Each structure stands twice: as C-alpha cells, then as structure tokens.
Short mmCIF file of C-alpha atoms in Angstrom, two decimals:
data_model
loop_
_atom_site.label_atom_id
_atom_site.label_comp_id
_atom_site.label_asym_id
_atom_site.label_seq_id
_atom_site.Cartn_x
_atom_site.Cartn_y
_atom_site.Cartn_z
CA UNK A 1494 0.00 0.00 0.00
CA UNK A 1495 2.89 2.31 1.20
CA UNK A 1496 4.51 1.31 -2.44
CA UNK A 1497 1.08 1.86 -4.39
CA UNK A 1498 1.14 5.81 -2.57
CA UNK A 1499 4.53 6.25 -3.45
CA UNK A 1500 3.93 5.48 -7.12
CA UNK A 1501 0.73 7.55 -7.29
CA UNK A 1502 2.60 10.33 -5.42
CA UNK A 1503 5.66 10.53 -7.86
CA UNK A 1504 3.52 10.48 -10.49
CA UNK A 1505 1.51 13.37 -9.46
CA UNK A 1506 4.81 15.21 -9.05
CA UNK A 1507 5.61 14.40 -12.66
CA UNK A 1508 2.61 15.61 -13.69
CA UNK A 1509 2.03 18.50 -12.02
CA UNK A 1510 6.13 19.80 -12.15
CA UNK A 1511 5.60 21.47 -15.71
CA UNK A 1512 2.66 22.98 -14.49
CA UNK A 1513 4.22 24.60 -11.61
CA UNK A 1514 7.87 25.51 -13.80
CA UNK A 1515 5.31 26.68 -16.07
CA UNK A 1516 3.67 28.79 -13.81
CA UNK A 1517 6.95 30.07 -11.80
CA UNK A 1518 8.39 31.20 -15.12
CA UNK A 1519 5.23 32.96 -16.31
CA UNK A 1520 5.21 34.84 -12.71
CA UNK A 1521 8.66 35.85 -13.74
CA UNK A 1522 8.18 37.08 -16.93
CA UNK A 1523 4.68 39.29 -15.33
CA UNK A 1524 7.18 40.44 -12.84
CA UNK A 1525 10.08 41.65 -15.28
CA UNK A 1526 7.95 43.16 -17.51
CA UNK A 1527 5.82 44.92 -14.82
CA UNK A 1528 9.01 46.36 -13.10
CA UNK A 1529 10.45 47.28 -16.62
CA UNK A 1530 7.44 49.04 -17.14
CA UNK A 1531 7.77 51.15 -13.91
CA UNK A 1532 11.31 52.26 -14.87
CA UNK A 1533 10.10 53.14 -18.14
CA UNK A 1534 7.10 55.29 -16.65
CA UNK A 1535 9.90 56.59 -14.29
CA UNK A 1536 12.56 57.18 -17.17
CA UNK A 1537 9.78 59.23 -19.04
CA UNK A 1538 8.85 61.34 -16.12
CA UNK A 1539 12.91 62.15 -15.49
CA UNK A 1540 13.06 63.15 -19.82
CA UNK A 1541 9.75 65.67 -19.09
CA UNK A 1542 11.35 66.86 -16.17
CA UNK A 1543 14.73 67.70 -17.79
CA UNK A 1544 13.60 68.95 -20.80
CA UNK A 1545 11.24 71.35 -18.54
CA UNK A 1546 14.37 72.85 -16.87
CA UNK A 1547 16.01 73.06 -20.17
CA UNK A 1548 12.97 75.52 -21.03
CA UNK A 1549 13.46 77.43 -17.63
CA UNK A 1550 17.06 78.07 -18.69
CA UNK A 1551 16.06 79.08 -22.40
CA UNK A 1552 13.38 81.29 -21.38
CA UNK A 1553 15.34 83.03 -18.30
CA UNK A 1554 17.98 83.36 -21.26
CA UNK A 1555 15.38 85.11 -23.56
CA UNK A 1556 13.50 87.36 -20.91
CA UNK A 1557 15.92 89.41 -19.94
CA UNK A 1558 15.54 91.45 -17.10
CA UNK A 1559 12.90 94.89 -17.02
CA UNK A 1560 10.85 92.91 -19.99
CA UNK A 1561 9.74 90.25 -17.81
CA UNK A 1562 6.24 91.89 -17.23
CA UNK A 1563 6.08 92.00 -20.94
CA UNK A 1564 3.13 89.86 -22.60
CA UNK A 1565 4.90 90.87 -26.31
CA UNK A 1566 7.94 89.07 -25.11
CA UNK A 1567 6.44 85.73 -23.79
CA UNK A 1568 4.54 85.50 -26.87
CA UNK A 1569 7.61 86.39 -28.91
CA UNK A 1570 9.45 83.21 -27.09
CA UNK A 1571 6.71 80.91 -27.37
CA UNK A 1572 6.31 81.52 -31.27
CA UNK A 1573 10.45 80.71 -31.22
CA UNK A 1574 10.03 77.57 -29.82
CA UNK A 1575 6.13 76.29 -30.63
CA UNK A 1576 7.46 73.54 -33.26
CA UNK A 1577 9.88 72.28 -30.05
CA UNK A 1578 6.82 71.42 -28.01
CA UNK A 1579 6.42 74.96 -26.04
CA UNK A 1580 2.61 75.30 -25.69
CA UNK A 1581 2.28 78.72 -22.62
CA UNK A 1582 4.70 80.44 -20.60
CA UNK A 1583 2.82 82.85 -18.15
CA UNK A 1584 3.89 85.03 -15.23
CA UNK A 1585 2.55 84.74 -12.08
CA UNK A 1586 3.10 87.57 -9.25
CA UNK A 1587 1.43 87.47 -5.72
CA UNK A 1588 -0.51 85.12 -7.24
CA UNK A 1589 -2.11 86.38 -10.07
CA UNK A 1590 -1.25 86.51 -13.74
CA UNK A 1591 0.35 89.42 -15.13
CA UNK A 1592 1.42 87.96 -18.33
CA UNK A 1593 1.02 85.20 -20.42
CA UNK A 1594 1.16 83.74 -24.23
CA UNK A 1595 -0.21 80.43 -25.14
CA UNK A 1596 -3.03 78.22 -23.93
CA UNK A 1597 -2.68 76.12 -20.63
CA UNK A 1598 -4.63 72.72 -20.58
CA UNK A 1599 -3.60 71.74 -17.19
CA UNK A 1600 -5.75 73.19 -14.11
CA UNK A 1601 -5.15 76.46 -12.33
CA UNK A 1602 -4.29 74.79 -9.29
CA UNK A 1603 -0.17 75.31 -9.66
CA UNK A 1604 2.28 72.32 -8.85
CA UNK A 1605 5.23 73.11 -6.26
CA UNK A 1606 7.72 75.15 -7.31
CA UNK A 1607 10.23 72.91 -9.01
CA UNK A 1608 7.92 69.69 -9.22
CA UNK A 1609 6.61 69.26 -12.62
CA UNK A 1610 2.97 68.53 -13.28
CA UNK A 1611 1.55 65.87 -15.81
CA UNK A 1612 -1.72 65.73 -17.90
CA UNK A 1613 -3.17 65.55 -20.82
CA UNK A 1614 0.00 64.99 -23.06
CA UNK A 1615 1.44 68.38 -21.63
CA UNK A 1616 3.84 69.23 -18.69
CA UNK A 1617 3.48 72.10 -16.44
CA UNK A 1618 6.46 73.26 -14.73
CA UNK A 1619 7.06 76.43 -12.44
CA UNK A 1620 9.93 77.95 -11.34
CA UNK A 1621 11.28 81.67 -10.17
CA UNK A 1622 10.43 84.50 -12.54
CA UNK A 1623 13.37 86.92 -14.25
CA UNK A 1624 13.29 89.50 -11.62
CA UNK A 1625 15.32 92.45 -12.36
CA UNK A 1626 18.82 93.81 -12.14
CA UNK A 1627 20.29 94.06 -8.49
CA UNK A 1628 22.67 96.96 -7.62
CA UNK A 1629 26.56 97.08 -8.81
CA UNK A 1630 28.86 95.90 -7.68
CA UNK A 1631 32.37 98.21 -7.27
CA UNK A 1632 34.82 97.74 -9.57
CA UNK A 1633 38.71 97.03 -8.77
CA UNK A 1634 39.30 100.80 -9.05
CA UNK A 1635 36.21 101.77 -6.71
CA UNK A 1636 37.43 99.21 -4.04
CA UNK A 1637 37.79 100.76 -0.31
CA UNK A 1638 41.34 101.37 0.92
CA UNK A 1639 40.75 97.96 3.13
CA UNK A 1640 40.21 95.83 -0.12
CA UNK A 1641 43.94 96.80 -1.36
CA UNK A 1642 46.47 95.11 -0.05
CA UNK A 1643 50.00 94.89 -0.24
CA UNK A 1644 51.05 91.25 -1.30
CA UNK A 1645 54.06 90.55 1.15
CA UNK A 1646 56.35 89.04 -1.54
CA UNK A 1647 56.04 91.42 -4.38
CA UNK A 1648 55.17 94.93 -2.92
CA UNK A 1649 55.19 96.34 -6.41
CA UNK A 1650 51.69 94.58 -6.94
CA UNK A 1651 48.55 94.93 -5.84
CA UNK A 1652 46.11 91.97 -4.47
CA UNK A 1653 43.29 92.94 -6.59
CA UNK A 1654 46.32 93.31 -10.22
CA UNK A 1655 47.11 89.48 -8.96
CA UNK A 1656 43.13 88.38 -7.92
CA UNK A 1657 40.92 90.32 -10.11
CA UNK A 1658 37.38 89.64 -9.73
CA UNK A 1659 35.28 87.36 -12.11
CA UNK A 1660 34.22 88.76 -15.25
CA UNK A 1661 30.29 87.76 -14.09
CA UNK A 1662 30.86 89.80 -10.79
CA UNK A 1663 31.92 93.08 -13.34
CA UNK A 1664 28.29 93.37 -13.90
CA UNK A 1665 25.25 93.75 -11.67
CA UNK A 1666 23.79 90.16 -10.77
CA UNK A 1667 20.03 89.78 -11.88
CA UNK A 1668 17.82 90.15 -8.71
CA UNK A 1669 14.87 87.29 -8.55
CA UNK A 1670 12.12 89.15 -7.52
CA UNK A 1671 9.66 88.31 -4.67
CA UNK A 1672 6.62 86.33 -5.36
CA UNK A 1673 7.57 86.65 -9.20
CA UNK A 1674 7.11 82.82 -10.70
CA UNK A 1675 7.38 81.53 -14.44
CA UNK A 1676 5.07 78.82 -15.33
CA UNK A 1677 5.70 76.89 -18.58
CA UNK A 1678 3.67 74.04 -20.56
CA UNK A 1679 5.15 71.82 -23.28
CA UNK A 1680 4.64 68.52 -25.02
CA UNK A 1681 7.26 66.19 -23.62
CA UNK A 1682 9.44 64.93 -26.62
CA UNK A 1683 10.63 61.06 -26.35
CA UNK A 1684 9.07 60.07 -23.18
CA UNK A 1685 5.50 58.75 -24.67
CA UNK A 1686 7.92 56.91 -27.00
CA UNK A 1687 9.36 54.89 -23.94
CA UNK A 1688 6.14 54.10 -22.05
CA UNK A 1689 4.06 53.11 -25.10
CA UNK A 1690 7.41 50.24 -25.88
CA UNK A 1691 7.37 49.09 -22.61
CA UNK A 1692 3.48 48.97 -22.65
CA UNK A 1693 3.93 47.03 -25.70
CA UNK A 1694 6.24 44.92 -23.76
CA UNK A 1695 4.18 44.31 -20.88
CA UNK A 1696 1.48 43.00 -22.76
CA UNK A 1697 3.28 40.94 -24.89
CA UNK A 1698 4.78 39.38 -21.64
CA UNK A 1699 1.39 39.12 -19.94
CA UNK A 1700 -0.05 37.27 -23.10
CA UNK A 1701 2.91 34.97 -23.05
CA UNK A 1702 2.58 34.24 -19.46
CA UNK A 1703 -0.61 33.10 -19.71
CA UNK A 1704 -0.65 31.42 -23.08
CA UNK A 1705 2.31 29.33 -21.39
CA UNK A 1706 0.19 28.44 -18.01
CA UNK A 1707 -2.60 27.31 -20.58
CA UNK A 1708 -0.32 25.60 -22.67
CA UNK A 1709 1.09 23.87 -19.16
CA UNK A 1710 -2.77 23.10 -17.76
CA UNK A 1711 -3.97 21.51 -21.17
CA UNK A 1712 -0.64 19.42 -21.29
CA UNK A 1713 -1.68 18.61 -17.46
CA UNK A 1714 -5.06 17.62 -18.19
CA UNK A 1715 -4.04 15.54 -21.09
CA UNK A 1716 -1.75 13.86 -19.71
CA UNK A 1717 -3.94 12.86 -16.83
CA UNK A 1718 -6.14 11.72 -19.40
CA UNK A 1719 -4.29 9.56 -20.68
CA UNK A 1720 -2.80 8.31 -17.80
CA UNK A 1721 -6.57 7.42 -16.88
CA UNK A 1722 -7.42 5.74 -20.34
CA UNK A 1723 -4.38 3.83 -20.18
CA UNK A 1724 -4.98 2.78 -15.94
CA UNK A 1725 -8.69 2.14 -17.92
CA UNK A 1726 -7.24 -0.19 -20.25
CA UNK A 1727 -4.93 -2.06 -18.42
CA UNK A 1728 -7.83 -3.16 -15.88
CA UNK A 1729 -9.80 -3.78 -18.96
CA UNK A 1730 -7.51 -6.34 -20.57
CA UNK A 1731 -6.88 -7.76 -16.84
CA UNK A 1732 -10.33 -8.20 -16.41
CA UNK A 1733 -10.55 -10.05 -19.85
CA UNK A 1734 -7.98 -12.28 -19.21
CA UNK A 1735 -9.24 -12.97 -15.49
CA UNK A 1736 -12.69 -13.61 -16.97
CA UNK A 1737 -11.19 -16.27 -19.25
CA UNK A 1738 -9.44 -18.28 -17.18
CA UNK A 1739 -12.36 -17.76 -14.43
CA UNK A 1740 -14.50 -19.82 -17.51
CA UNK A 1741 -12.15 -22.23 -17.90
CA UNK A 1742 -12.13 -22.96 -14.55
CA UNK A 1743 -15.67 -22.93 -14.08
CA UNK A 1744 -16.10 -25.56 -16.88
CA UNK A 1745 -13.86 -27.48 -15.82
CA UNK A 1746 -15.39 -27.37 -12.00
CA UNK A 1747 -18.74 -27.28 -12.79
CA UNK A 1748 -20.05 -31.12 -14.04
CA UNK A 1749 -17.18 -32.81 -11.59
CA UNK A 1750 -19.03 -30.67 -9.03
CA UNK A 1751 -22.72 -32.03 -10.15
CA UNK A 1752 -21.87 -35.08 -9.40
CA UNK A 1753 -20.54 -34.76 -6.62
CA UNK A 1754 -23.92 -32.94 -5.40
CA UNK A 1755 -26.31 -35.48 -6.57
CA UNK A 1756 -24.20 -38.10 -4.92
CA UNK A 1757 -24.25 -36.23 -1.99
CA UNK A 1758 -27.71 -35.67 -1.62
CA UNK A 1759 -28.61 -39.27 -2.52
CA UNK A 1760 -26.76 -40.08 0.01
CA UNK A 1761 -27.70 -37.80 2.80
CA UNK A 1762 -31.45 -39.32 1.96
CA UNK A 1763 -30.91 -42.39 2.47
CA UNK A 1764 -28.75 -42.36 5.69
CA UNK A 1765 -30.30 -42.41 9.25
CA UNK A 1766 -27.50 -41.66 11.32
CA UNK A 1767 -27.72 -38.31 12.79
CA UNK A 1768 -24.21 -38.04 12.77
CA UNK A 1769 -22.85 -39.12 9.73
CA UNK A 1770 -26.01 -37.33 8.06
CA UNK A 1771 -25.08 -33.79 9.66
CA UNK A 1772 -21.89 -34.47 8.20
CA UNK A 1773 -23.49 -35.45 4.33
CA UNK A 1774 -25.37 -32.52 4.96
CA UNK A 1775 -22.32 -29.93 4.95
CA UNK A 1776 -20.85 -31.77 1.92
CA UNK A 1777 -23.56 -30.95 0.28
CA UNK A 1778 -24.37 -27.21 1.57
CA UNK A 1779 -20.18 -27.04 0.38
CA UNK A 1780 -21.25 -28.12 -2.97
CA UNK A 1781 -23.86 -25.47 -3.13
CA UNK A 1782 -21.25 -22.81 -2.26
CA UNK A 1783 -18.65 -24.34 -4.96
CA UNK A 1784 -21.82 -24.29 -7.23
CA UNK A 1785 -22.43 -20.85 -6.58
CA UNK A 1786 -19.08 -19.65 -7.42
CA UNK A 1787 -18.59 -21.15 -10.53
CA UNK A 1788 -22.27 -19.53 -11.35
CA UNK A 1789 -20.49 -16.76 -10.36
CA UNK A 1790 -17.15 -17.17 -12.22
CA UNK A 1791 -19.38 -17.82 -15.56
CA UNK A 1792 -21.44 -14.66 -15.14
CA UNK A 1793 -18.35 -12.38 -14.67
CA UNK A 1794 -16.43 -13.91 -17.69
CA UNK A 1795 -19.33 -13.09 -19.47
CA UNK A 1796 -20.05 -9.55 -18.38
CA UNK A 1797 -17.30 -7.79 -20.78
CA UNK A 1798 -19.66 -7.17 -23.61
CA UNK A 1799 -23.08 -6.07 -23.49
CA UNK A 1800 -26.34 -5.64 -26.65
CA UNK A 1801 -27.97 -2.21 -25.57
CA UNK A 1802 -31.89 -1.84 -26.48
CA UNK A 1803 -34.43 0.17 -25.45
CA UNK A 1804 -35.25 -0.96 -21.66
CA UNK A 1805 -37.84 0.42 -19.70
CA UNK A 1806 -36.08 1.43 -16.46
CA UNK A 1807 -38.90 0.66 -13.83
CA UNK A 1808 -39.91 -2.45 -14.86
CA UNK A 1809 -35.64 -3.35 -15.13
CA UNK A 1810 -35.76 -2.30 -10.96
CA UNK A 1811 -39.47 -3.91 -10.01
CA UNK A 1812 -37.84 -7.42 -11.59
CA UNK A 1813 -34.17 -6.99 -9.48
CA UNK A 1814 -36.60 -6.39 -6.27
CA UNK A 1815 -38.80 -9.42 -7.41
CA UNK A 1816 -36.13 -11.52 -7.42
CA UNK A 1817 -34.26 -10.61 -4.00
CA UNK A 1818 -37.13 -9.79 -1.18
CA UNK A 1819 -39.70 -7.79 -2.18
CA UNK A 1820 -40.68 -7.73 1.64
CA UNK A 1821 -38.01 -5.81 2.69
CA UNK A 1822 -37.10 -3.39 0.17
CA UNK A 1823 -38.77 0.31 -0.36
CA UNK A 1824 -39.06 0.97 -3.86
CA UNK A 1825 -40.11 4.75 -5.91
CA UNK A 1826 -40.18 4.42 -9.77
CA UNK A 1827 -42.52 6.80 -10.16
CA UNK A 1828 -40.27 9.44 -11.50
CA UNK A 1829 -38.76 6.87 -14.09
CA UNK A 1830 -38.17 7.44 -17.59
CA UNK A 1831 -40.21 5.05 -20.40
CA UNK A 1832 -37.58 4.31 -22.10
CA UNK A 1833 -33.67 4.48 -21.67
CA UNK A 1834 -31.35 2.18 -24.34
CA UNK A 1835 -28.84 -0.43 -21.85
CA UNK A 1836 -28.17 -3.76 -22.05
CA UNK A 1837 -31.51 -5.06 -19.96
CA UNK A 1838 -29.97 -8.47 -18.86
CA UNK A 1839 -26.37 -6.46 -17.63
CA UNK A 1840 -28.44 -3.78 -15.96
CA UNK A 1841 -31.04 -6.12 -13.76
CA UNK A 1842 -28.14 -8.17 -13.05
CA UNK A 1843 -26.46 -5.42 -11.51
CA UNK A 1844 -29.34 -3.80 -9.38
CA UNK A 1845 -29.59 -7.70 -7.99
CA UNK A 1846 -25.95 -7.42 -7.09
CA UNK A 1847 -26.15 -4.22 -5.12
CA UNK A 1848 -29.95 -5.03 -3.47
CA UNK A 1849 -28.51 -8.35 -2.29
CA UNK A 1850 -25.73 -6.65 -1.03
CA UNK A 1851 -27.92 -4.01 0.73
CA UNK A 1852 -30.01 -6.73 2.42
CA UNK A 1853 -27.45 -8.52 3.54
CA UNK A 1854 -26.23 -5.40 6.12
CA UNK A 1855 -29.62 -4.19 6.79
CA UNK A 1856 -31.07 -5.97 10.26
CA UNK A 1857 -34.12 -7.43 10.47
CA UNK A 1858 -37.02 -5.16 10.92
CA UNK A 1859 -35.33 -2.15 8.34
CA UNK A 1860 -36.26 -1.80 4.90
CA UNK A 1861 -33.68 -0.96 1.97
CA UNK A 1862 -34.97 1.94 -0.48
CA UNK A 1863 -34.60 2.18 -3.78
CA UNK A 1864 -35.33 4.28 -6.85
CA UNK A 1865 -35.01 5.24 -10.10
CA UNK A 1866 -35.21 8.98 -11.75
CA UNK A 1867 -33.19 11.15 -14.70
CA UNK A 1868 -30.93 13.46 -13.21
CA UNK A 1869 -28.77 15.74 -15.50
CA UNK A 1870 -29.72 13.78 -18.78
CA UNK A 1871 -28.90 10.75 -16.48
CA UNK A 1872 -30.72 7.57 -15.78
CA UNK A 1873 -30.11 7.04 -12.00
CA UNK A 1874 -30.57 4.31 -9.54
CA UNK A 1875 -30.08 5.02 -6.04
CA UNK A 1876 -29.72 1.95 -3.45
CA UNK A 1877 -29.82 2.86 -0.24
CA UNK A 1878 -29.24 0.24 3.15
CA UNK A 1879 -29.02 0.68 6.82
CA UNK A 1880 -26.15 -1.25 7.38
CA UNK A 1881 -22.27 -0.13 9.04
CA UNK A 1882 -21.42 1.48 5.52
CA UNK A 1883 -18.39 1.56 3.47
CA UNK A 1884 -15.01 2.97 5.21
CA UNK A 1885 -13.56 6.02 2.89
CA UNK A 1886 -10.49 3.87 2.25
CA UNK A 1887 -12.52 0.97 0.86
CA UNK A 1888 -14.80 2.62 -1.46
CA UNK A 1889 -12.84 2.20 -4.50
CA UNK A 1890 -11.36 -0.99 -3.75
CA UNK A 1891 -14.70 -2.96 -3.20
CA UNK A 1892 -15.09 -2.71 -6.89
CA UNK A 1893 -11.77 -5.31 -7.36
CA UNK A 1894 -12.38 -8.49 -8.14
CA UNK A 1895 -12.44 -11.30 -5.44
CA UNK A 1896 -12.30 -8.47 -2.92
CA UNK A 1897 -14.96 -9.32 0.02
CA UNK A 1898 -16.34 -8.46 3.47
CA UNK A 1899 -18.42 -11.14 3.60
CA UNK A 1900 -16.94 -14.60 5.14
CA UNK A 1901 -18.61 -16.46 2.51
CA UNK A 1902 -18.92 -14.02 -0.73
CA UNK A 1903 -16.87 -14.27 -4.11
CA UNK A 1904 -15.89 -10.64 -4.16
CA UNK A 1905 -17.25 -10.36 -7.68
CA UNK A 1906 -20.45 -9.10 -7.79
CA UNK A 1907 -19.63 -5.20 -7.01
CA UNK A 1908 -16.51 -5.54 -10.09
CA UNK A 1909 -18.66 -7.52 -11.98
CA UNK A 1910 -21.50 -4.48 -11.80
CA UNK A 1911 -18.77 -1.89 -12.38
CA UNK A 1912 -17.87 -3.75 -15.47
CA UNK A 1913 -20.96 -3.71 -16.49
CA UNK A 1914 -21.40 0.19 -15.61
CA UNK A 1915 -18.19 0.80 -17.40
CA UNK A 1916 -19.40 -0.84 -20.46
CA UNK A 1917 -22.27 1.25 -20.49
CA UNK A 1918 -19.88 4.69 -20.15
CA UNK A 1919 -21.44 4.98 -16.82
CA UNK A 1920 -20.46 5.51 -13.12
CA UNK A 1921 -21.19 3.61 -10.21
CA UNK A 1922 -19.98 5.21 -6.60
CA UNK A 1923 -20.84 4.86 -2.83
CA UNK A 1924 -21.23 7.41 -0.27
CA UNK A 1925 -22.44 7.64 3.12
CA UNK A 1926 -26.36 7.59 3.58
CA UNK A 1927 -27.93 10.29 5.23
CA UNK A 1928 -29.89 7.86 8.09
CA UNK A 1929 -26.65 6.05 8.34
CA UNK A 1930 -25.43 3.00 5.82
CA UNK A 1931 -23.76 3.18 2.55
CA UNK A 1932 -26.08 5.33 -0.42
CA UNK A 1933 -24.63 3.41 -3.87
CA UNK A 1934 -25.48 5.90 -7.10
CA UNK A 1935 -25.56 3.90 -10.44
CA UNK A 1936 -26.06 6.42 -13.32
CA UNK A 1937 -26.15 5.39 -17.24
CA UNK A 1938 -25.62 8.34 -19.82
CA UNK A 1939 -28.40 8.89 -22.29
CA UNK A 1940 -28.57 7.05 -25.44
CA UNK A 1941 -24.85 5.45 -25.42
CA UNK A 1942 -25.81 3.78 -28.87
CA UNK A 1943 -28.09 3.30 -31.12
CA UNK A 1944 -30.95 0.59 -30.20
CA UNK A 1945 -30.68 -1.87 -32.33
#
C-alpha cells in the first residue's frame, strides 16, 4: 500500500512539475515586464522633467531682465520655440497673472515650485520668474582702501592686479524678484515613446505568461487523461484475461461438481445416522457454495460485452426487487423514464448485485430503499441500506475483483456491476447515507448507442 502511494505520489509530481515551472516562469516574466514598465514610466517622467528645466534656462535666457512683465515678449518666445513642443509660458506675481502667451490645458491649481505637473499629453512646470537687475557691484578701481592690499612678496603689486574679480561679478547680478514665478507648458518629446514600448512589452509578456500556463494546464489535463485511459485499459484487458481463465475454470469445476452434489444428496437421503447425516449434509451445503461460485465465475467472464436496447427502467428495478425480497425493500419508480437504451440483462443483473448486497447489512425489521429517476440527462438508480457502511479507504477498492467483506462471498459481484457500468460509459460510486449506511449511485448516460 505504502509502495502503491509512493507510485501515485511521484507520479503526481511528474505531472504536475511542468505545471508549476510553467507557472513560476510565467510569474517571472509578469514580474520583469511589470518592473520594466515602472522604470520606463519613471525614465519618461525624469526626460519631461529635464527637458522642462532646459525651457526654464532658455526662457530666463530670452526674458531678460525689465521685460519680464512683458506679454509681447512671452509670446515672442513661445512663437520661437512652438514647433519644439512649447505650448504657454505665463507670469505669475502674488498670485495672479500678469502675463502670459499660449493656452494652458492643465488646471489652475499650480504644482510646487520645481515639481513638474503631468496631464493631458502636456507638462506644467514652475519655477522663479526673471526679476530684475540688483545693484553694482564696485569695480577694482572703486574698491575701499581695506580691499587693497600689499602682497608681502612682491610689494610692487597689488592683491586685486594678482586676484581680479570674475568677469560675471563686473556686472550687476540679476535680482529674482519676490513672489515673481514663471510657469511653462510643453509637449514632452521622447518620453511617450518609452512608455508606449514598454506597454507594448508588458502586454506581450502578460499574453505569453498566460498562453504558457494554458499551454502547461492543457498538457496537465491531457496527460492525466491519458494516464486514466491507459490505468482504464490495463484493468480492462486484466479483467478479460481474469474472466477467461475464471471460464475455464468454471467448466472445468462445474459437471465434476454435479456429481458430486447429486451423490451427496442421494446419500444424505438415504442415511439415518444423525451423525454421519449432519456431516453429508455440509458436503452438500459445500457443494452449493462451490456451485455458486462457478455460477459466479461464468457470469463475470461473461459480463465484458453487453447488446444495448431500449429498456424500460422501472420495470428493469421492479424485476431486481422481485427476485431478491420484495418484503423488505422500499421501492419509488414513479419518477422513471419510459424508455432508456442499456443492455436489460447487464443492468437487472447489476441492481440484484447491489440489493442483495444491501439486504445482507440491513437488520431485520429495516427496509432498503430504492429508486429510479433522470438526473442531468442521467438515468439514476439510487440503493440505499441501513447497514455499518463503506469505510472512505474501501470505497474504490470494493469494486476489485475477489475483494470481500463477507466470510462467505466471491468478491465479484460489485466488479462484476462496475464492469458492467463501465461498459455502459457509466459511473457507479458509494457514499455515506444520510440515516446512516452506505447510499450506492448507479447512473447510465443517455442514449450510449443506437438501439438496435
């Protein structure tokens, strides 16, 4: 048993490990393309950023100061630059607009000074305004008396000869002023470029991913499939060869074993000792059993093909109770079908299997129920005893041949029905009852065949 879960076990891992590599390398692709697609979102934000402070610089550079609060000059810069993307450059002081060229498409409300704004295909980006001129600063020849020093080494020279200042210190230093702001919208340039690839990437990558996990579950399920058809066709040939040597044997049992009864019984008539009669007696009641096996032997070798027809399914049950105890089973065929095509013969010989079965558990004074109805475009017969019921572990191995609870029973009855139900492309399963007792649910698909 330990050997049989091993083997099912090890399979299961075979079949399931593509499934799950599969799956693992689909959930990295997703995740590669997903964080590629970030960047790439990220990446185009950093291009709109930088080309927004590229503006700033080119429009500081072309608003020079004292014509900042000109309207003439922002439009004059954004008709320079409209064919690089420059849709509004505006002026804000104290909050309000004092000059502007261009129409915005973004709202009012004004990002952070610095922090760019995106919408609508446009960037909006603020940052200080021109200002104006500051004061001058003195030149080398205006410097105070303090500023000129003597350099201790060459006292022919003067500090400010050897360290004159900057040339950008000569002249006055613009002067930024207070609550003056330049606010600037443009079409970004390369960054749509970058998202839309990597959006192209991502779902490329997502339809991979899952193309490969379908690819992986079909490959699953067919294999399982055909693991099951060839499990299916293994017992199948089993089962054939079991059920010829089971008629061979039965043959060859069967008139050896006839005469044997008769003698038997011949004799136990005509002897008068108690004794030696009791003990005729159980050669005979031996005989029986021997009898009964081969009668069962015969009918399982001959259960592997059936002739369908159309049956009428109440009458099939009302003849399997007839001939078991019509005393002590329940029967309902009142929702039964007219008609349903099955082997007739196969199919009452299996609802005598599973009644005698039923009355054999159920004590004395309980009644076993039966029925018959259509249930999902499926003949079904329910039998249903009051007996201990069938343990979880045994419920699919009380369909093997010569398997038994009984101390005297063949063990062929329940795989001889379930050969039958096979044969039919039908399913036969036990459950738990709901008063207690095992519930066995026989069900037949409609029309396997055409009746002949």
């Amino acid at each position: 048993m330990a050997s049989l879960f091993r083997g099912d076990f090890r399979r299961s891992v075979q079949h399931a490990g593509p499934v799950v590599i599969a799956f693992i390398l689909g959930a990295f692709l997703v995740a590669s393309s997903s964080l590629s697609y970030r960047d790439a979102r990220l990446a185009g934000r950093l291009v709109a950023e930088r080309q927004g402070i590229a503006w700033m610089f080119r429009l500081q550079a072309m608003l020079p100061p004292g014509q900042a609060h000109d309207a003439r000059a922002l439009s004059t810069a954004l008709e320079a630059h409209k064919a690089q993307g420059l849709t509004y450059v505006g002026l804000v002081e104290r909050g309000a607009i004092v000059a502007a060229a261009g129409e915005p498409l973004l709202p009012d409300t004004e990002p952070e000074l610095g922090s760019p704004a995106f919408g609508r295909g446009r960037v909006r980006l603020v940052s200080p305004g021109p200002g104006r001129r500051g004061p001058a600063l003195p030149s080398n020849a205006d410097r105070p008396a303090a500023a000129i020093d003597v350099v201790p080494d060459r006292p022919d020279k003067k500090r400010s000869e050897l360290f004159p200042l900057p040339p950008f210190l000569e002249r006055p230093p613009p002067f930024i002023a207070r609550n003056s702001q330049l606010v600037v919208e443009f079409k970004p340039i390369g960054d749509a470029d970058i998202v839309r690839r990597a959006l192209v990437v991502l779902i490329l990558s997502w339809g991979a991913a899952l193309l490969l996990a379908a690819a992986a579950v079909v490959l699953w399920v067919a294999a399982r499939r055909a693991e099951k058809a060839a499990k299916r066709l293994l017992t199948q040939s089993h089962l054939a060869q079991l059920g010829e040597m089971s008629a061979v044997l039965a043959h060859e049992i069967r008139n050896p074993l006839a005469a044997l009864k008769g003698h038997a019984q011949l004799l136990a008539e005509r002897i008068d000792d108690i004794r030696l009669k009791s003990r005729v007696d159980r050669v005979v009641n031996e005989a029986l059993r021997l009898e009964n096996l081969t009668d069962s032997l015969l009918k399982f070798a001959g259960s592997g093909t059936i002739r369908v027809g159309t049956a009428d399914p109440g009458k099939l049950l009302d003849r399997a109770i007839a001939a078991t105890d019509a005393d002590r089973i329940k029967a309902n065929t009142s929702t039964a079908p007219a008609g349903w095509v099955l082997d007739e013969a196969r199919v009452e010989q299996v609802l005598i299997n599973l009644l005698d079965n039923a009355l054999s558990v159920t004590p004395s004074g309980s009644k076993v129920a039966a029925a018959v109805s259509v249930v999902n475009d499926q003949l079904m017969y329910v039998i249903e005893d009051h007996g201990p019921g069938v343990p979880l572990g045994d419920r699919t191995r009380i369909f093997d041949a010569f398997h038994s609870t009984k101390v005297h029973g063949t063990g062929l009855g329940l795989s001889m029905s379930k050969r039958i139900v096979d044969l039919h492309k039908g399913t036969i399963v036990v459950e738990d009852a709901p008063g207690g007792g095992a519930l066995f649910r026989v069900c037949f698909p409609h029309n396997i065949e055409s009746a002949p």
